Amino acid sequence: MEGVAAEAASLAGHLQLSKLVCLYDDNRVTLAAATDITFSEDRALRFQAYGWQTLVVNKGNDLVALNAALKAARAETTRPTLILVRTHIGFGSPEQDSFRAHGSPLGVEDVKRTKEALGWPVDPPFLVPEAALLHFRQALIRGEQAKADWNARWRAYAEACPSLAAELEGRWRGDLPPGWDADIPVFGADSKGMATRVAGGRVMNAIAPRLPALFGGSADLDPSTYTALEGQGTFNPPNRRGDDLQGSDASGWGFSGRNLHFGVREHAMGAIVNGLAAHGGYLPFGSTFLIFSDYLRPAIRLAALMGLHVVHVYTHDSIALGEDGPTHQPVEQLASLRAIPHLSVIRPADANETAVAWKVALEARDRPVLLVLTRQNLPTLDRTLHASAEGLRRGAYSVRELRAAGAHKGAPDLILLASGSELALILKAAERLCADGLSVRCVSMPSWDLFDAQPRSYRDDVLPPGVVARLAVELGSTQGWHRYVGDAGDVLGVDGFGASAPADVLLNNYGFTIDNVVLRAQRLLAAGSKRPENLQRES
Amino acid sequence: MEGVAAEAASLAGHLQLSKLVCLYDDNRVTLAAATDITFSEDRALRFQAYGWQTLVVNKGNDLVALNAALKAARAETTRPTLILVRTHIGFGSPEQDSFRAHGSPLGVEDVKRTKEALGWPVDPPFLVPEAALLHFRQALIRGEQAKADWNARWRAYAEACPSLAAELEGRWRGDLPPGWDADIPVFGADSKGMATRVAGGRVMNAIAPRLPALFGGSADLDPSTYTALEGQGTFNPPNRRGDDLQGSDASGWGFSGRNLHFGVREHAMGAIVNGLAAHGGYLPFGSTFLIFSDYLRPAIRLAALMGLHVVHVYTHDSIALGEDGPTHQPVEQLASLRAIPHLSVIRPADANETAVAWKVALEARDRPVLLVLTRQNLPTLDRTLHASAEGLRRGAYSVRELRAAGAHKGAPDLILLASGSELALILKAAERLCADGLSVRCVSMPSWDLFDAQPRSYRDDVLPPGVVARLAVELGSTQGWHRYVGDAGDVLGVDGFGASAPADVLLNNYGFTIDNVVLRAQRLLAAGSKRPENLQRES
């Protein structure tokens, strides 16, 4: 019934994944009810519509029929198979065919009655007959033999194709091949700059030829997310190739393609990249707009829980995407993704931070990483004037410190913090504030989780405890920023929904202007450094 | 392709919603590609499997065929209808049948060529022919007539059935009928208490007979969420009634039933309650476990954006649900739901707070409200010793203040804050701290958004700015709590994933014990009141 299963089954049928065999445990009850109350589909017909082979086993305990169905499933070469198996939950127990058998354990008395009904000895409570033990012991021997056979085949393969075998072993381990990052561009200073989605696409395409494990695509948005791997082919069954190839990669169409088109199926995309990572040998990525991360949130959470190395590329990362309006404008998504444990969320501020963010994402290995990128152009910072973008690795870093005339050392008067597109804004505001006689530190803070993982000494270097005048600026929910700006600090964010208008009109109306950042900073300083009464702020 | 559409279509077929007619704009391209790359279902067959009538119109511009199909759809009385309409995106333009026509506007030149191709005058740029104008003006007249006819029928009905008409008008307005809350129980003090999910079920069932607009159900979990409206019937087509009625309401089966079984379809549930609220006349609710709120997050967000009055009941609200383990244990869900603008999230601390929470939820009118309830029992507080549960309406309130011997007035030394199941814990810890000579205020904080909406004076009453020693205790992510506890405060939360064990073992291991709350509070006080160096905390 779950939509994610429908999305995945539809794509599996399209891709002709004939090695996929699903057994549908058709016991006619759910946790709460008989399926008759809510579910009257023709299940077989639905999967036939997806392009699946469907088989029926009328008795779930008929091992001969089950085996025959599995054999037929394995014999199929162009369709996945669904085997609909009629079963009886709580078989033989007084609760047979009851939804109570789903959620509630049988009591001692019912277990006894079940055993009696099935002709099984009531004592001892846990009985393993000798014949069953022998059967399973034989399975151990068969398994050892299968393992030995496989290892022999592998050694033969490794001798015949040593470099391919080495590549595959490296991919299984999750290693990055030597020189994988050699072609990542360094972006020159440019006040016009480029969108971080564009920079991200250039970085991915610089990496892809050297990193064969990189594999993935978008949920029908790659022309907008810039995540197509050019010249790496379209992953699709050769016999699906028709006349209309719009959107496919010109270099080829087949199962060696590395661009997977997920369709408008975000949740399945999240589940599929998880499956690829769990299988091993791939470094899978998925992509959509940041707002649509809500659709695959359960899959992101599972990746974090399972420690799966997947990369998600989420573009159009704020209300600055413009006219598409509040249904498409992420506001609380950054905060809500940052709340997921064991997940890295990185929102780079320019093209070079984007390049470093991709490096971090691919080196992470033990967790999923989300890259959050802009639709709109951002200036590419002159790194001879600003600290190196490598600072992104530590989550936050002082990117520039502007000293008031005559103030050559000591702590700054004010710290401005920003992530992503707002870094350029605070840098400009800092220049104005500096001209007014203030020493201002600008901190680029692309990732809370990477920063939180730093030692206390580094965090105190970036955000010295003595400097309590701190203003954070980010085009998203303010939730969670107070931990970094403190009681005496302030946050300029977006705590309501967006609106439909050109980006510059929106930024002006939501207060993301140099004037307003300067004003908020001045107010902060005027109110004094430590203000206990600020613990409760006006929202 | 989206899973939510599959879930909803399946349920619509089951429910035989014959008034539902969908036109499928089959233009064979998506934003990024030709559908051939990712989508090769037999669409008609899939909907037939769901129990829909399917019709085909081969030419989207054939108005006669379209009209005939719509007529056939309206004539159908037991199935929803899908009309598959073959269309051509960008019809007549140079980009006809191209995915570029989806996302990119035609330029001036292409608009000109389109008009030429369609035999339409190129100038003026916006042309409304006289015949079209007349046609639309006639539609105005027809509309006026239809409105007058409807009003006359309504007046006749209101005369014939005045009380039913008054009820319906009230429901359209979203009014609560007089006395709707008269039967809500007051729960007596009880140290054993009850789970707030159980209290919630009792409150709903006390309201339902007096509030006919209350309508909804759960995504296959009502035996666990306690959200069945007893004696209010099962919403299901009369002719679906078969032999196996497990899980249905004993009082009846038909379209007047008020218990809707959504099946294992959380996302569709979220969309359907939104649709009911947008239609009007209903006060719809949905229910599942808090962890599964991730599945319907996009629908919750839309409800908030649209200001729809829906209520969601999310139970099993923390790791204390026990053995089901981290896949079922919400951790970051509270924080991520609190981040959604225009949404009320309420986590009541005992049975009486649950009753007030339901009142707030039904009185809200202009927004969705989420009630977050426990699986495990919580003591029902003695409200002669503790402040009234009506304090919940203001989001947070001082529920008890324990004075050290001899300290009869003045500010407390310490404020402990908690929501939901952790209120009982801080109350016990406060007794120990008080015995050690401290004055401690215990604040119940079931809702951040309700509290943030209070005037500054009230917020400062509850959390006096001068009392900076504050410890918040909640079985969830600490994200966002720092705004309330301040730089000198601390938060005891869960920033990793849960684990599978009995609830008491988990609570002990995650530090949710009286001993640990006392220890954390003592550390806080020992560290002194204002500690700028605490701005960056160890995580």
Coordinates of C-alpha atoms in Angstrom, one line a residue, chain A residues 48-499:
Chain A
Q48 CA 1.3 -6.6 -14.6
A49 CA 0.6 -2.9 -15.4
Y50 CA 4.1 -2.1 -14.1
G51 CA 5.6 -4.7 -16.5
W52 CA 6.2 -7.4 -13.9
Q53 CA 5.7 -11.2 -14.2
T54 CA 3.1 -12.3 -11.6
L55 CA 2.8 -15.8 -10.2
V56 CA 0.4 -17.1 -7.6
V57 CA 0.9 -19.7 -4.9
N58 CA -2.4 -20.5 -3.3
K59 CA -1.0 -22.2 -0.2
G60 CA 1.9 -20.6 1.6
N61 CA 2.9 -23.9 3.2
D62 CA 3.1 -25.7 -0.1
L63 CA 6.9 -25.8 -0.5
V64 CA 6.8 -27.5 -3.8
A65 CA 4.6 -24.8 -5.3
L66 CA 6.8 -22.1 -3.8
N67 CA 9.9 -23.7 -5.2
A68 CA 8.4 -23.9 -8.6
A69 CA 7.4 -20.3 -8.5
L70 CA 10.9 -19.2 -7.4
K71 CA 12.3 -21.3 -10.3
A72 CA 10.0 -19.6 -12.8
A73 CA 11.0 -16.2 -11.4
R74 CA 14.6 -16.9 -11.8
A75 CA 14.0 -18.1 -15.4
E76 CA 12.5 -14.8 -16.4
T77 CA 15.0 -12.5 -18.0
T78 CA 13.2 -9.2 -18.8
R79 CA 10.7 -8.7 -16.0
P80 CA 10.9 -8.6 -12.2
T81 CA 8.6 -11.1 -10.6
L82 CA 5.9 -10.8 -7.9
I83 CA 4.9 -14.1 -6.3
L84 CA 1.5 -13.7 -4.6
V85 CA 1.5 -16.2 -1.7
R86 CA -1.7 -16.8 0.1
T87 CA -0.8 -17.3 3.7
H88 CA -2.6 -17.4 7.1
I89 CA -1.1 -15.3 9.9
G90 CA -0.8 -17.0 13.2
F91 CA -1.2 -20.3 11.3
G92 CA -2.6 -23.0 13.5
S93 CA -3.1 -20.7 16.5
P94 CA -6.4 -19.6 18.0
E95 CA -5.7 -16.2 16.5
Q96 CA -5.2 -17.6 12.9
D97 CA -6.3 -15.0 10.3
S98 CA -6.8 -12.4 13.0
F99 CA -5.1 -8.9 12.9
R100 CA -4.3 -9.5 16.6
A101 CA -1.7 -12.0 15.5
H102 CA 0.2 -9.2 13.8
G103 CA 0.8 -7.0 16.8
S104 CA 0.2 -9.0 19.9
P105 CA 2.3 -12.1 21.0
L106 CA 0.4 -15.3 21.6
G107 CA 0.2 -16.0 25.3
V108 CA 1.5 -19.2 26.9
E109 CA -1.9 -20.9 26.7
D110 CA -2.4 -20.0 23.0
V111 CA 1.1 -21.2 22.1
K112 CA 0.2 -24.6 23.7
R113 CA -3.1 -24.8 21.8
T114 CA -1.2 -23.9 18.6
K115 CA 1.2 -26.7 19.1
E116 CA -1.6 -29.1 19.8
A117 CA -3.4 -28.0 16.6
L118 CA -0.3 -28.5 14.6
G119 CA 0.5 -31.9 16.1
W120 CA 3.7 -30.6 17.7
P121 CA 5.0 -31.7 21.1
V122 CA 4.0 -29.1 23.8
D123 CA 7.2 -29.8 25.7
P124 CA 10.0 -28.8 25.8
P125 CA 9.0 -25.2 25.0
F126 CA 11.8 -24.8 22.5
L127 CA 12.3 -28.0 20.5
V128 CA 14.7 -28.5 17.6
P129 CA 14.1 -32.0 16.2
E130 CA 17.3 -33.9 15.3
A131 CA 16.2 -34.1 11.6
A132 CA 16.0 -30.2 11.5
L133 CA 19.3 -29.9 13.2
L134 CA 20.9 -32.2 10.6
H135 CA 19.3 -30.3 7.8
F136 CA 20.6 -27.0 8.9
R137 CA 24.1 -28.5 9.6
Q138 CA 24.1 -29.6 6.0
A139 CA 23.3 -26.1 4.9
L140 CA 26.5 -25.0 6.7
I141 CA 28.5 -27.5 4.6
R142 CA 26.8 -26.4 1.4
G143 CA 27.6 -22.8 2.3
E144 CA 31.2 -23.5 2.9
Q145 CA 31.4 -25.2 -0.4
A146 CA 29.7 -22.3 -2.2
K147 CA 32.1 -19.9 -0.6
A148 CA 35.1 -21.9 -1.7
D149 CA 33.7 -22.1 -5.2
W150 CA 33.2 -18.4 -5.3
N151 CA 36.6 -17.6 -4.0
A152 CA 38.2 -19.9 -6.6
R153 CA 36.3 -18.1 -9.3
W154 CA 37.3 -14.8 -7.9
R155 CA 41.0 -15.7 -7.9
A156 CA 40.7 -16.9 -11.5
Y157 CA 39.1 -13.6 -12.4
A158 CA 41.7 -11.6 -10.6
E159 CA 44.5 -13.4 -12.4
A160 CA 42.8 -12.9 -15.8
C161 CA 41.8 -9.3 -15.2
P162 CA 44.0 -7.9 -12.4
S163 CA 43.2 -4.2 -12.9
L164 CA 39.4 -4.8 -13.1
A165 CA 39.6 -7.0 -10.0
A166 CA 41.6 -4.4 -8.1
E167 CA 39.0 -1.7 -9.1
L168 CA 36.2 -3.9 -8.0
E169 CA 37.9 -4.7 -4.7
G170 CA 38.5 -1.0 -4.1
R171 CA 34.9 -0.3 -4.9
W172 CA 33.7 -2.9 -2.5
R173 CA 35.9 -1.4 0.3
G174 CA 34.5 2.1 -0.7
D175 CA 38.0 3.4 -1.5
L176 CA 38.5 6.4 -3.7
P177 CA 40.9 5.6 -6.5
P178 CA 44.2 7.5 -6.5
G179 CA 44.0 10.9 -8.3
W180 CA 40.1 10.8 -8.2
D181 CA 40.1 14.5 -7.4
A182 CA 42.9 15.6 -9.8
D183 CA 40.6 17.3 -12.2
I184 CA 38.4 19.3 -9.8
P185 CA 38.6 22.9 -11.0
V186 CA 39.8 25.8 -9.0
F187 CA 37.4 28.6 -9.7
G188 CA 38.9 32.1 -10.3
A189 CA 37.6 35.1 -8.4
D190 CA 34.6 36.5 -10.1
S191 CA 32.2 39.1 -8.8
K192 CA 29.4 37.9 -11.1
G193 CA 30.3 34.3 -10.2
M194 CA 28.0 31.3 -10.7
A195 CA 25.3 29.4 -9.0
T196 CA 26.6 26.7 -6.7
R197 CA 24.3 24.2 -8.6
V198 CA 26.4 25.0 -11.7
A199 CA 29.7 24.8 -9.8
G200 CA 28.5 21.5 -8.4
G201 CA 27.7 20.1 -11.9
R202 CA 31.2 21.1 -13.1
V203 CA 32.8 19.4 -10.1
M204 CA 30.8 16.2 -10.5
N205 CA 31.8 16.1 -14.2
A206 CA 35.4 16.6 -13.3
I207 CA 35.2 13.7 -10.9
A208 CA 33.1 11.2 -12.8
P209 CA 35.7 10.0 -15.3
R210 CA 38.1 9.2 -12.5
L211 CA 35.5 7.7 -10.2
P212 CA 33.6 4.9 -11.9
A213 CA 31.7 4.1 -8.8
L214 CA 29.9 7.5 -9.0
F215 CA 26.4 6.6 -10.2
G216 CA 23.0 8.2 -9.9
G217 CA 20.7 10.9 -11.1
S218 CA 17.8 13.1 -10.3
A219 CA 14.1 12.8 -9.8
D220 CA 13.2 14.4 -13.1
L221 CA 15.2 17.6 -12.5
D222 CA 18.7 17.1 -13.8
P223 CA 18.5 20.1 -16.3
S224 CA 17.9 22.2 -13.2
T225 CA 20.1 20.5 -10.7
Y226 CA 23.0 20.1 -13.1
T227 CA 23.7 16.6 -12.0
A228 CA 23.9 14.8 -15.3
L229 CA 27.2 13.0 -15.8
E230 CA 28.0 14.0 -19.3
G231 CA 29.3 11.3 -21.6
Q232 CA 28.6 8.5 -19.1
G233 CA 25.5 7.1 -20.8
T234 CA 21.9 6.5 -19.7
F235 CA 21.1 3.5 -17.5
N236 CA 18.3 1.8 -19.3
P237 CA 17.6 -1.6 -20.8
P238 CA 18.9 -1.7 -24.4
N239 CA 15.6 -2.9 -25.7
R240 CA 13.8 0.1 -24.3
R241 CA 15.6 2.4 -26.6
G242 CA 12.9 4.0 -28.7
D243 CA 12.7 7.0 -31.0
D244 CA 12.2 9.7 -28.4
L245 CA 15.5 10.0 -26.5
Q246 CA 14.9 13.5 -25.1
G247 CA 16.8 13.9 -21.8
S248 CA 19.1 10.9 -22.3
D249 CA 22.8 11.1 -22.5
A250 CA 24.1 11.3 -26.1
S251 CA 26.9 8.8 -25.3
G252 CA 24.9 5.7 -24.9
W253 CA 21.9 3.8 -23.6
G254 CA 22.2 0.5 -21.7
F255 CA 23.1 -1.1 -18.5
S256 CA 26.5 0.4 -18.4
G257 CA 25.1 3.9 -18.3
R258 CA 25.8 5.8 -15.1
N259 CA 22.9 8.3 -15.4
L260 CA 19.8 6.8 -13.7
H261 CA 16.6 8.7 -14.4
F262 CA 14.4 8.1 -11.3
G263 CA 11.3 9.8 -12.8
V264 CA 9.1 11.9 -10.5
R265 CA 9.8 9.5 -7.7
E266 CA 11.7 11.2 -4.9
H267 CA 11.0 8.6 -2.2
A268 CA 12.0 5.7 -4.4
M269 CA 15.1 7.6 -5.4
G270 CA 16.1 7.9 -1.7
A271 CA 15.4 4.2 -1.2
I272 CA 17.3 3.1 -4.3
V273 CA 20.5 5.0 -3.6
N274 CA 20.3 3.5 -0.1
G275 CA 20.0 0.0 -1.7
L276 CA 23.0 0.7 -4.0
A277 CA 25.1 1.8 -1.1
A278 CA 24.1 -1.2 1.0
H279 CA 24.9 -3.5 -1.9
G280 CA 28.4 -1.9 -2.3
G281 CA 30.5 -1.1 -5.2
Y282 CA 28.7 2.1 -5.9
L283 CA 29.0 5.7 -4.7
P284 CA 25.4 6.6 -5.4
F285 CA 23.9 10.1 -5.6
G286 CA 20.4 11.5 -5.9
S287 CA 19.1 14.9 -6.7
T288 CA 16.1 17.1 -6.5
F289 CA 15.1 20.6 -5.2
L290 CA 15.7 21.1 -1.5
I291 CA 11.9 21.6 -0.9
F292 CA 11.3 18.0 -2.2
S293 CA 13.7 16.5 0.4
D294 CA 10.5 16.3 2.5
Y295 CA 9.4 13.5 0.1
L296 CA 12.3 11.3 0.8
R297 CA 13.0 12.1 4.4
P298 CA 12.3 8.6 5.6
A299 CA 15.0 7.3 3.3
I300 CA 17.5 9.9 4.3
R301 CA 16.9 9.0 8.0
L302 CA 17.4 5.3 7.2
A303 CA 20.7 6.1 5.4
A304 CA 21.8 8.0 8.5
L305 CA 20.7 5.2 10.8
M306 CA 22.4 2.6 8.7
G307 CA 25.6 4.6 8.1
L308 CA 25.2 4.4 4.3
H309 CA 27.4 6.5 2.1
V310 CA 25.1 8.3 -0.2
V311 CA 25.2 11.8 -1.5
H312 CA 22.2 14.0 -2.2
V313 CA 22.3 17.2 -4.2
Y314 CA 19.5 19.6 -3.3
T315 CA 19.3 22.7 -5.3
H316 CA 17.0 25.8 -5.3
D317 CA 17.8 26.1 -1.7
S318 CA 15.9 29.2 -0.5
I319 CA 13.1 31.6 -1.3
A320 CA 15.6 33.2 -3.7
L321 CA 14.5 30.6 -6.3
G322 CA 11.8 33.2 -7.1
E323 CA 8.5 33.0 -8.9
D324 CA 7.7 29.3 -8.3
G325 CA 6.5 30.6 -4.9
P326 CA 6.1 29.1 -1.4
T327 CA 5.2 25.6 -2.5
H328 CA 8.6 25.4 -4.0
Q329 CA 10.6 27.5 -1.6
P330 CA 12.4 25.7 1.2
V331 CA 12.3 27.5 4.6
E332 CA 12.4 25.0 7.4
Q333 CA 14.1 22.2 5.4
L334 CA 17.7 23.1 6.4
A335 CA 16.7 23.1 10.1
S336 CA 14.8 19.8 9.8
L337 CA 17.6 18.1 7.9
R338 CA 20.2 19.3 10.4
A339 CA 18.1 17.7 13.2
I340 CA 18.7 14.2 11.7
P341 CA 21.5 12.4 13.6
H342 CA 24.6 11.1 11.8
L343 CA 23.9 13.1 8.7
S344 CA 26.1 15.8 7.2
V345 CA 24.4 18.9 5.7
I346 CA 26.6 21.2 3.8
R347 CA 25.5 24.5 2.2
P348 CA 28.6 26.0 0.4
A349 CA 28.9 29.7 -0.2
D350 CA 30.6 29.8 -3.5
A351 CA 32.1 27.7 -6.3
N352 CA 35.2 26.8 -4.5
E353 CA 33.4 25.8 -1.3
T354 CA 31.2 23.7 -3.5
A355 CA 34.3 21.9 -4.8
V356 CA 35.5 21.2 -1.2
A357 CA 32.0 20.2 -0.2
W358 CA 32.0 17.5 -2.9
K359 CA 35.4 16.3 -1.6
V360 CA 34.0 16.0 1.9
A361 CA 30.9 14.2 0.6
L362 CA 32.9 11.6 -1.3
E363 CA 35.4 11.1 1.5
A364 CA 32.8 10.7 4.2
R365 CA 32.3 6.9 3.8
D366 CA 30.4 6.3 7.1
R367 CA 27.3 8.5 6.6
P368 CA 25.0 10.2 4.1
V369 CA 25.9 13.8 3.0
L370 CA 23.5 16.4 1.7
L371 CA 24.8 19.2 -0.5
V372 CA 22.5 22.3 -0.5
L373 CA 23.0 24.5 -3.6
T374 CA 21.6 27.7 -5.0
R375 CA 19.7 28.4 -8.2
Q376 CA 21.0 32.0 -8.3
N377 CA 24.5 33.2 -9.1
L378 CA 26.9 33.9 -6.2
P379 CA 30.2 35.7 -6.4
T380 CA 33.3 33.5 -6.5
L381 CA 35.4 34.9 -3.6
D382 CA 38.9 36.1 -4.2
R383 CA 40.7 33.6 -2.0
T384 CA 43.8 35.8 -1.8
L385 CA 41.7 38.2 0.2
H386 CA 39.6 35.5 1.9
A387 CA 40.6 32.4 3.8
S388 CA 40.9 29.2 1.8
A389 CA 37.7 27.3 1.0
E390 CA 39.3 24.3 2.5
G391 CA 38.0 25.8 5.8
L392 CA 34.7 24.2 4.8
R393 CA 36.0 20.9 6.0
R394 CA 35.8 22.1 9.6
G395 CA 32.2 23.2 9.2
A396 CA 32.8 26.9 9.9
Y397 CA 35.8 29.2 9.5
S398 CA 36.7 32.9 9.7
V399 CA 36.7 33.8 6.0
R400 CA 37.6 37.4 6.5
E401 CA 38.3 39.8 9.3
L402 CA 37.8 43.5 8.7
R403 CA 39.7 45.8 11.1
A404 CA 38.6 49.2 11.9
A405 CA 41.1 51.9 11.2
G406 CA 43.7 51.8 13.9
A407 CA 42.5 48.5 15.4
H408 CA 45.2 46.1 14.4
K409 CA 44.7 43.4 16.9
G410 CA 42.5 42.1 19.6
A411 CA 39.1 40.6 19.4
P412 CA 36.6 41.8 16.8
D413 CA 33.6 43.9 18.0
L414 CA 31.2 41.8 16.1
I415 CA 30.9 38.4 14.4
L416 CA 28.7 37.9 11.4
L417 CA 27.9 34.3 10.5
A418 CA 26.3 33.0 7.3
S419 CA 25.9 29.9 5.2
G420 CA 25.7 29.6 1.4
S421 CA 24.3 32.5 -0.5
E422 CA 24.3 34.8 2.5
L423 CA 28.1 34.8 2.9
A424 CA 28.4 37.4 0.1
L425 CA 25.8 39.5 1.9
I426 CA 27.5 39.6 5.3
L427 CA 30.9 40.3 3.6
K428 CA 29.4 43.4 2.0
A429 CA 27.7 44.5 5.2
A430 CA 31.0 44.0 7.1
E431 CA 32.7 46.5 4.8
R432 CA 30.1 49.1 5.7
L433 CA 30.3 48.4 9.4
C434 CA 34.1 48.5 9.2
A435 CA 33.9 51.9 7.5
D436 CA 31.8 53.0 10.5
G437 CA 34.7 52.1 12.8
L438 CA 34.0 48.5 13.8
S439 CA 36.2 45.4 13.6
V440 CA 34.1 42.6 12.1
R441 CA 34.8 38.9 11.6
C442 CA 32.9 37.1 8.9
V443 CA 32.4 33.4 9.5
S444 CA 31.3 31.1 6.7
M445 CA 29.4 28.3 8.4
P446 CA 28.4 25.8 5.7
S447 CA 27.9 22.9 8.1
W448 CA 26.8 22.7 11.7
D449 CA 27.6 19.0 12.1
L450 CA 31.1 19.4 10.7
F451 CA 31.7 22.3 13.1
D452 CA 30.2 20.5 16.1
A453 CA 32.6 17.7 15.5
Q454 CA 35.7 20.0 15.9
P455 CA 37.6 20.2 19.2
R456 CA 36.5 22.9 21.6
S457 CA 39.7 24.8 20.9
Y458 CA 39.0 25.2 17.2
R459 CA 35.4 26.2 17.9
D460 CA 36.5 28.8 20.4
D461 CA 39.0 30.1 17.8
V462 CA 36.3 30.7 15.3
L463 CA 33.7 32.0 17.7
P464 CA 35.7 33.4 20.7
P465 CA 33.5 33.2 23.8
G466 CA 34.4 36.8 24.7
V467 CA 32.8 38.1 21.5
V468 CA 29.1 37.9 22.3
A469 CA 27.8 40.3 19.6
R470 CA 27.0 37.8 16.9
L471 CA 24.5 38.0 14.0
A472 CA 23.7 35.0 12.0
V473 CA 22.2 35.5 8.5
E474 CA 20.6 32.6 6.6
L475 CA 17.6 32.3 4.2
G476 CA 15.8 29.7 6.3
S477 CA 14.3 29.0 9.7
T478 CA 16.2 30.5 12.6
Q479 CA 15.7 27.3 14.7
G480 CA 18.9 26.1 16.2
W481 CA 21.0 29.2 15.4
H482 CA 20.7 30.5 18.9
R483 CA 23.2 27.9 20.1
Y484 CA 25.8 29.6 18.0
V485 CA 24.9 33.3 18.4
G486 CA 24.1 33.1 22.1
D487 CA 21.8 35.2 24.3
A488 CA 23.4 38.4 23.2
G489 CA 23.2 37.5 19.5
D490 CA 20.6 37.7 16.9
V491 CA 19.5 35.7 13.8
L492 CA 18.2 37.1 10.5
G493 CA 16.2 34.3 9.0
V494 CA 12.9 33.3 7.4
D495 CA 10.4 31.9 10.0
G496 CA 7.3 32.2 7.8
F497 CA 6.6 30.9 4.3
G498 CA 8.0 32.4 1.2
A499 CA 6.2 34.2 -1.6

